[in-house]
Coordinates of C-alpha atoms in Angstrom, one line a residue:
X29 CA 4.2 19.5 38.9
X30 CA 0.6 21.1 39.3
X31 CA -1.3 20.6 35.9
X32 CA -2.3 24.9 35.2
X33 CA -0.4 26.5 38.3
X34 CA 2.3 27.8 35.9
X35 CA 3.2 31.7 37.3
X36 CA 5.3 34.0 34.9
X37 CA 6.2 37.8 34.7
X38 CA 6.4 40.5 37.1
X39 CA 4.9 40.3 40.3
X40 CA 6.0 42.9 42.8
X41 CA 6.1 42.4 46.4
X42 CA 4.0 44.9 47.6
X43 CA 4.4 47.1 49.7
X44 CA 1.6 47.4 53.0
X45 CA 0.1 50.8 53.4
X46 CA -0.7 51.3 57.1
X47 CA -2.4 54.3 59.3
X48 CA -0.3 56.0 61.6
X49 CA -1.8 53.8 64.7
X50 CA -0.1 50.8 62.4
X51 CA -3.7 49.3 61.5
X52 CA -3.8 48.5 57.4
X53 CA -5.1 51.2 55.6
X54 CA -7.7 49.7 53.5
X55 CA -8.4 53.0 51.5
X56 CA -4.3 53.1 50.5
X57 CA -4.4 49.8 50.1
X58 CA -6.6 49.3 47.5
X59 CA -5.2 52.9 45.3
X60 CA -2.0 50.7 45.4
X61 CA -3.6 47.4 44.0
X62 CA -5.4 48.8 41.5
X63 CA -2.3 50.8 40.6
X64 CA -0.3 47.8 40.2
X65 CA -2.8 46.3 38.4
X66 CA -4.0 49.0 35.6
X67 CA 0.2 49.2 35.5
X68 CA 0.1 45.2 33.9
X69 CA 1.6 43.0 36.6
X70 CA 1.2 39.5 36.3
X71 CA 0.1 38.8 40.2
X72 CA 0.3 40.2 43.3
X73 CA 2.8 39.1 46.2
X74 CA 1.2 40.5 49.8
X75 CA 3.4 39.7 53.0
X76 CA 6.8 39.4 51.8
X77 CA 10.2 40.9 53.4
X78 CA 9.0 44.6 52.0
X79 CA 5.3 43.9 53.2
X80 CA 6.8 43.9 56.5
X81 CA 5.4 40.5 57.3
X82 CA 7.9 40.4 60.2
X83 CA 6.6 42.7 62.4
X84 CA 3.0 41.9 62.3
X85 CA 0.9 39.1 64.3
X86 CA -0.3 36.2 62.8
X87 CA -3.9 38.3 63.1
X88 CA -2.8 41.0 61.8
X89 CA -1.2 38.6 59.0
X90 CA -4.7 37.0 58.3
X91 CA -6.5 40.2 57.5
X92 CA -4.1 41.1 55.0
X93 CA -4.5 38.4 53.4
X94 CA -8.2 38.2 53.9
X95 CA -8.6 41.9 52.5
X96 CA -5.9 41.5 49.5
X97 CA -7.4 38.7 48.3
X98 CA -11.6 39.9 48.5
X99 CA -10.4 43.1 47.0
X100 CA -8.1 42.0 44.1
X101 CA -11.3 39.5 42.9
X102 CA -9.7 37.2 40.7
X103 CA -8.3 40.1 38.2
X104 CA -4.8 38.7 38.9
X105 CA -3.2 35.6 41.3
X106 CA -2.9 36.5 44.3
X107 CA 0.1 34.9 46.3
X108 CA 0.3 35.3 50.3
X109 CA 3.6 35.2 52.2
X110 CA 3.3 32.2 54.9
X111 CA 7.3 32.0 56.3
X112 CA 7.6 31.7 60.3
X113 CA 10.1 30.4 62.2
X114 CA 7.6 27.2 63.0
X115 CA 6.3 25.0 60.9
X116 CA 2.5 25.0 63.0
X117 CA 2.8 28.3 62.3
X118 CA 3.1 28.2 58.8
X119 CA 0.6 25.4 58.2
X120 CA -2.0 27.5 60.2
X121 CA -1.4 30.6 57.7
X122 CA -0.9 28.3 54.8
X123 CA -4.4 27.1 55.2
X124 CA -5.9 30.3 56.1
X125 CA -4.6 31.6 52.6
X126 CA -6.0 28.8 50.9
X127 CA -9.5 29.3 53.0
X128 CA -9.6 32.8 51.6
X129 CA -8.9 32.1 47.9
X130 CA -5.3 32.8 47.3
X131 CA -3.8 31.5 44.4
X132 CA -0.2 30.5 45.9
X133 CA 1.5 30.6 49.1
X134 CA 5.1 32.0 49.3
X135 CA 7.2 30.5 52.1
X136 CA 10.9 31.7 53.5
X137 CA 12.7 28.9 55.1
X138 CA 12.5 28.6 59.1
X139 CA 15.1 32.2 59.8
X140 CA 16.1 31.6 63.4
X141 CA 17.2 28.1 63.6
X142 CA 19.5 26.7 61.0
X143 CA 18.4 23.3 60.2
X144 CA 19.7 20.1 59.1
X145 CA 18.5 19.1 55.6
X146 CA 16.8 16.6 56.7
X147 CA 14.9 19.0 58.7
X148 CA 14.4 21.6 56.8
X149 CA 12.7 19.0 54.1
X150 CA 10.3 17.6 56.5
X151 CA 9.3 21.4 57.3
X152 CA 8.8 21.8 53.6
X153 CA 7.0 18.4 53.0
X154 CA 4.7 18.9 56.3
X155 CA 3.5 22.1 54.7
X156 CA 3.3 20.9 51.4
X157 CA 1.1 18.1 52.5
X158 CA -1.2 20.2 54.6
X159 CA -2.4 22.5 51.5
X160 CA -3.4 21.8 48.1
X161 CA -2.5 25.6 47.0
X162 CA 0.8 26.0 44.7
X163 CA 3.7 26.8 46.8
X164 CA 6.7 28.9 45.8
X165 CA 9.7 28.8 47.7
X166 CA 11.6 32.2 49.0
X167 CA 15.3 32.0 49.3
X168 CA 16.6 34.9 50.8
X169 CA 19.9 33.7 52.8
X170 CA 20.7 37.3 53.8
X171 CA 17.5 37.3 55.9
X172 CA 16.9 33.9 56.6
X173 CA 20.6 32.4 56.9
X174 CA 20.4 29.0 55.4
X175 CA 20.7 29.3 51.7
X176 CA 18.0 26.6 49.4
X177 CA 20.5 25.2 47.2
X178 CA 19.2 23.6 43.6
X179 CA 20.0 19.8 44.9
X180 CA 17.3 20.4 47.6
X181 CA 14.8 22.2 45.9
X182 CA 15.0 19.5 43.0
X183 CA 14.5 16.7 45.7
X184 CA 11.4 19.0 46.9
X185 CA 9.6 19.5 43.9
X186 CA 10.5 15.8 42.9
X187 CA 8.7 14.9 46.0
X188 CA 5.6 17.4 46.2
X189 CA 3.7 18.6 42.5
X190 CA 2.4 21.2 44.6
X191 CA 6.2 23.1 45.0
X192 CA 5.9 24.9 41.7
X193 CA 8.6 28.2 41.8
X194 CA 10.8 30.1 43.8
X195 CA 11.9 33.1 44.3
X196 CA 15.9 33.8 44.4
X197 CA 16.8 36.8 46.7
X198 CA 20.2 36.1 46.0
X199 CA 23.8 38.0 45.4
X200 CA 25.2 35.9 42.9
X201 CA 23.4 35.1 39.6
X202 CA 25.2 31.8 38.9
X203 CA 23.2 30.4 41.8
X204 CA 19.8 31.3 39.7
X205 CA 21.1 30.2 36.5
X206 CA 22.0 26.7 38.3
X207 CA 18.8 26.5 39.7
X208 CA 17.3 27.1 36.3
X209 CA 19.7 24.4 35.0
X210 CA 19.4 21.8 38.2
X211 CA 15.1 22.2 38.4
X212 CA 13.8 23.3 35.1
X213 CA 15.9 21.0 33.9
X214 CA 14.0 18.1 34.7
X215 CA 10.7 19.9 35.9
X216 CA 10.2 22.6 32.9
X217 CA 6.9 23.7 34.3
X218 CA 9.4 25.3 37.9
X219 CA 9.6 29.1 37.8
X220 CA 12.3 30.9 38.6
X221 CA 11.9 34.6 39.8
X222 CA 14.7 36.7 40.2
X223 CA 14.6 38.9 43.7
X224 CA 17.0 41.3 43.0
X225 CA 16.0 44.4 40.7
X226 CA 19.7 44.2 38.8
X227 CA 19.2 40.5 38.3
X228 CA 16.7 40.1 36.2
X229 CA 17.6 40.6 33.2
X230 CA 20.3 37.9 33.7
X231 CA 17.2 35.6 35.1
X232 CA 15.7 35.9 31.9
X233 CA 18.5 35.4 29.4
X234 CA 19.3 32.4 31.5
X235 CA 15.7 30.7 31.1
X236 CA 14.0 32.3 34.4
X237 CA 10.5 33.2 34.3
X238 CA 10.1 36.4 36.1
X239 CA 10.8 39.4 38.8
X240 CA 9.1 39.4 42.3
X241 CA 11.4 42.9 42.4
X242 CA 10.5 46.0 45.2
X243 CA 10.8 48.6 42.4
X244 CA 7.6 47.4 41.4
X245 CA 6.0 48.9 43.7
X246 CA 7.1 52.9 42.5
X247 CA 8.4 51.7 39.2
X248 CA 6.7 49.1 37.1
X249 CA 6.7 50.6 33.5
X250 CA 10.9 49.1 33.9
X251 CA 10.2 45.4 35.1
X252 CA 7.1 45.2 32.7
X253 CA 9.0 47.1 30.2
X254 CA 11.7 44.3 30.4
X255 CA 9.4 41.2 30.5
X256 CA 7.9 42.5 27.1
X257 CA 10.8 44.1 25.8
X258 CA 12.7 40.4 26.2
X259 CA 9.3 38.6 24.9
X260 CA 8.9 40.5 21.8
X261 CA 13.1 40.5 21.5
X262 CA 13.7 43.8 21.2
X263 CA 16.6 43.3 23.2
X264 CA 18.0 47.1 23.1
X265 CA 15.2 48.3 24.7
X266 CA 14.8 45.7 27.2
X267 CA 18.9 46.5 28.1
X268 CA 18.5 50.3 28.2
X269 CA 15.7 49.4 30.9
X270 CA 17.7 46.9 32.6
X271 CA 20.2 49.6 33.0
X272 CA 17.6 52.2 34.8
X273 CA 16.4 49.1 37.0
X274 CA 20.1 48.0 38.0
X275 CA 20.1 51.5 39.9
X276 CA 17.4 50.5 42.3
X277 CA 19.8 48.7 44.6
X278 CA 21.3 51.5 45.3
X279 CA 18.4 53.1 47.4
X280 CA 18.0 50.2 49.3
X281 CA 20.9 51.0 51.0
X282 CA 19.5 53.9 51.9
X283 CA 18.3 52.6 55.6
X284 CA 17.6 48.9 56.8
X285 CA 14.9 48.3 56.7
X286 CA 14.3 49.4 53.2
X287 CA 10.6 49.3 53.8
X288 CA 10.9 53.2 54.6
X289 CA 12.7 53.7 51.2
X290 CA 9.8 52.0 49.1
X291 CA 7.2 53.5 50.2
X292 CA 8.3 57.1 50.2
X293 CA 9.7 56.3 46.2
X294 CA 6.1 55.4 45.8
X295 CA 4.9 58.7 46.8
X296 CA 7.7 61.0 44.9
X297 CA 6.0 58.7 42.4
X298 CA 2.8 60.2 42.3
X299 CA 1.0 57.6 45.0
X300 CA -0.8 59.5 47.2
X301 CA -0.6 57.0 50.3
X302 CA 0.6 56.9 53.8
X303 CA 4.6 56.0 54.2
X304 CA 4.0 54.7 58.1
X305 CA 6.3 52.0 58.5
X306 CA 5.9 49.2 61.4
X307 CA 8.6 49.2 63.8
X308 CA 11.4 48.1 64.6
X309 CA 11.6 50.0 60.7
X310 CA 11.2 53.8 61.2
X311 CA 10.5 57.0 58.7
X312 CA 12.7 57.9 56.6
X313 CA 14.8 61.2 57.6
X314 CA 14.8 64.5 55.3
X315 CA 18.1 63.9 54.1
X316 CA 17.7 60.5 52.9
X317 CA 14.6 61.8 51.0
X318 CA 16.7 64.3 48.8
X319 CA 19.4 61.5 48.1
X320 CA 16.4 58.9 47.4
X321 CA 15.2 61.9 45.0
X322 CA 19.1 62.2 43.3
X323 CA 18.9 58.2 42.6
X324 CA 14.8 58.3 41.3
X325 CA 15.9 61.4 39.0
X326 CA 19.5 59.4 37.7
X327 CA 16.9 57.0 36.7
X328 CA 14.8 59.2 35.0
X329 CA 11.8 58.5 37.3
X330 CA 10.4 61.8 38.7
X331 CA 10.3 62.9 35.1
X332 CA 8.2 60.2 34.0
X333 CA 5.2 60.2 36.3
X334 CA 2.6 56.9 35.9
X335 CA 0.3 58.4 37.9
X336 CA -1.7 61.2 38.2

């Protein structure tokens, strides 16, 4: 393992704020970084399944990347999302996000083809290899249909020191607690994030290090809240938050994809920023505003207002 790369806490996916034409909106961009960070996060994850990564070019990928990193400056790691469905693809945005100053990349395993092991480790090693930036896995095997089980990420981060954490965007929590058990085990330094909002409080009893959680992005004071809560162990607390946070799922299911749903719970919120989403994800309708409203107000979120 990388000597100093340890990552820990909450680090939100966030969210991409774009003008109507889809171009990034610098402007809403940056309101939401500094946001996020004056809020306490512990990094920042740009391009991920809610930064809409999918839909956008491998240009349009770069200046994202480009911008969140110049703009955040060093006042917390930055980690850029890298997945493609190729592995040239992923070595040319690896090293792009290294160029720039990143401080990880995050990868989702190849999501069209399902690969052979042996396949899907050399398209891990050949990125590894290309990049001396930390690298944190993404399993996610609702989206990218091949799950990362803990035999093969141990036999990853036995082979590269520069495969330092994943996050687990997974249904059932035994899987994260036997990654915790199969990798930690042997490389303590691994992190384990929890992608689910309702599973990380589990993540952390188990020995997990942190959320990479959407709520984040309209609802930090809960994962933060947790993380310290747990830390300090005042363990009440940090349950009576879990319990707010383990509502969040619920909105999700809102519309697919949920991009739509974050972004107009960030402006409910208080965050006065555009809710354009990239297509094929589209605007969320009148009526499943009032019921995102219901679920925000069950967990007492439009009373308690961060921002101003």
């Amino acid at each position: 393992m990388m000597a100093g790369k340890k990552f820990h806490g909450v680090i939100p996916p966030v969210s991409l704020i774009f003008d109507e034409q889809g171009g990034l909106d610098k402007k809403g961009m940056a309101s939401v970084i500094d946001f996020l960070i004056d809020s306490g996060v512990d990094g920042l994850f740009f391009l991920g399944t809610g930064g809409e990564f999918s839909q956008m070019s491998v240009e349009e990928r770069k200046e994202v990347a480009s911008f969140t990193t110049e703009y955040v400056n060093g006042r917390v790691p930055v980690l850029i999302g890298t997945g493609s469905t190729n592995t040239r693809e992923v070595i040319l945005l690896s090293q792009h996000a290294e160029s720039v100053g990143a401080d990880a990349v995050v990868i989702i395993n190849p999501y069209y083809w399902s690969l052979t092991e042996e396949n899907l480790f050399a398209h891990y090693s050949e990125i590894a290899s290309s990049v001396h930036l930390p690298i944190l896995l993404y399993n996610f095997p609702t989206m990218s249909g091949q799950d990362l089980n803990p035999e093969f990420v141990l036999k990853l981060v036995d082979a590269h020191d520069n495969i330092v954490g994943i996050k687990e965007t997974v249904e059932n929590v035994a899987h994260i607690r036997d990654m915790i058990l199969t990798v930690k085990g042997k490389h303590p330094d691994f992190s384990v994030f929890s992608g689910f909002d309702d599973h990380f409080f589990q993540t952390l009893t188990l020995g997990g290090d942190g959320a990479i959680s959407a709520s984040v992005n309209f609802a930090p004071e809960l994962a933060i809240g947790i993380y310290k809560a747990f830390k300090e162990k005042r363990f009440d607390e940090a349950v009576a938050l879990h319990q707010r946070m383990a509502l969040m799922p619920t909105m999700y299911k809102l519309d697919s994809p949920f991009v739509s749903v974050v972004k107009e719970a960030m402006k409910l919120r208080g965050l006065d920023i555009s809710t354009h989403v990239l297509p094929p994800a589209r605007s969320l309708g009148a009526h499943k505003i009032e019921e995102l409203k219901k679920i925000l107000i069950q967990a007492d979120l439009l009373e308690n207002m961060p921002v101003k």
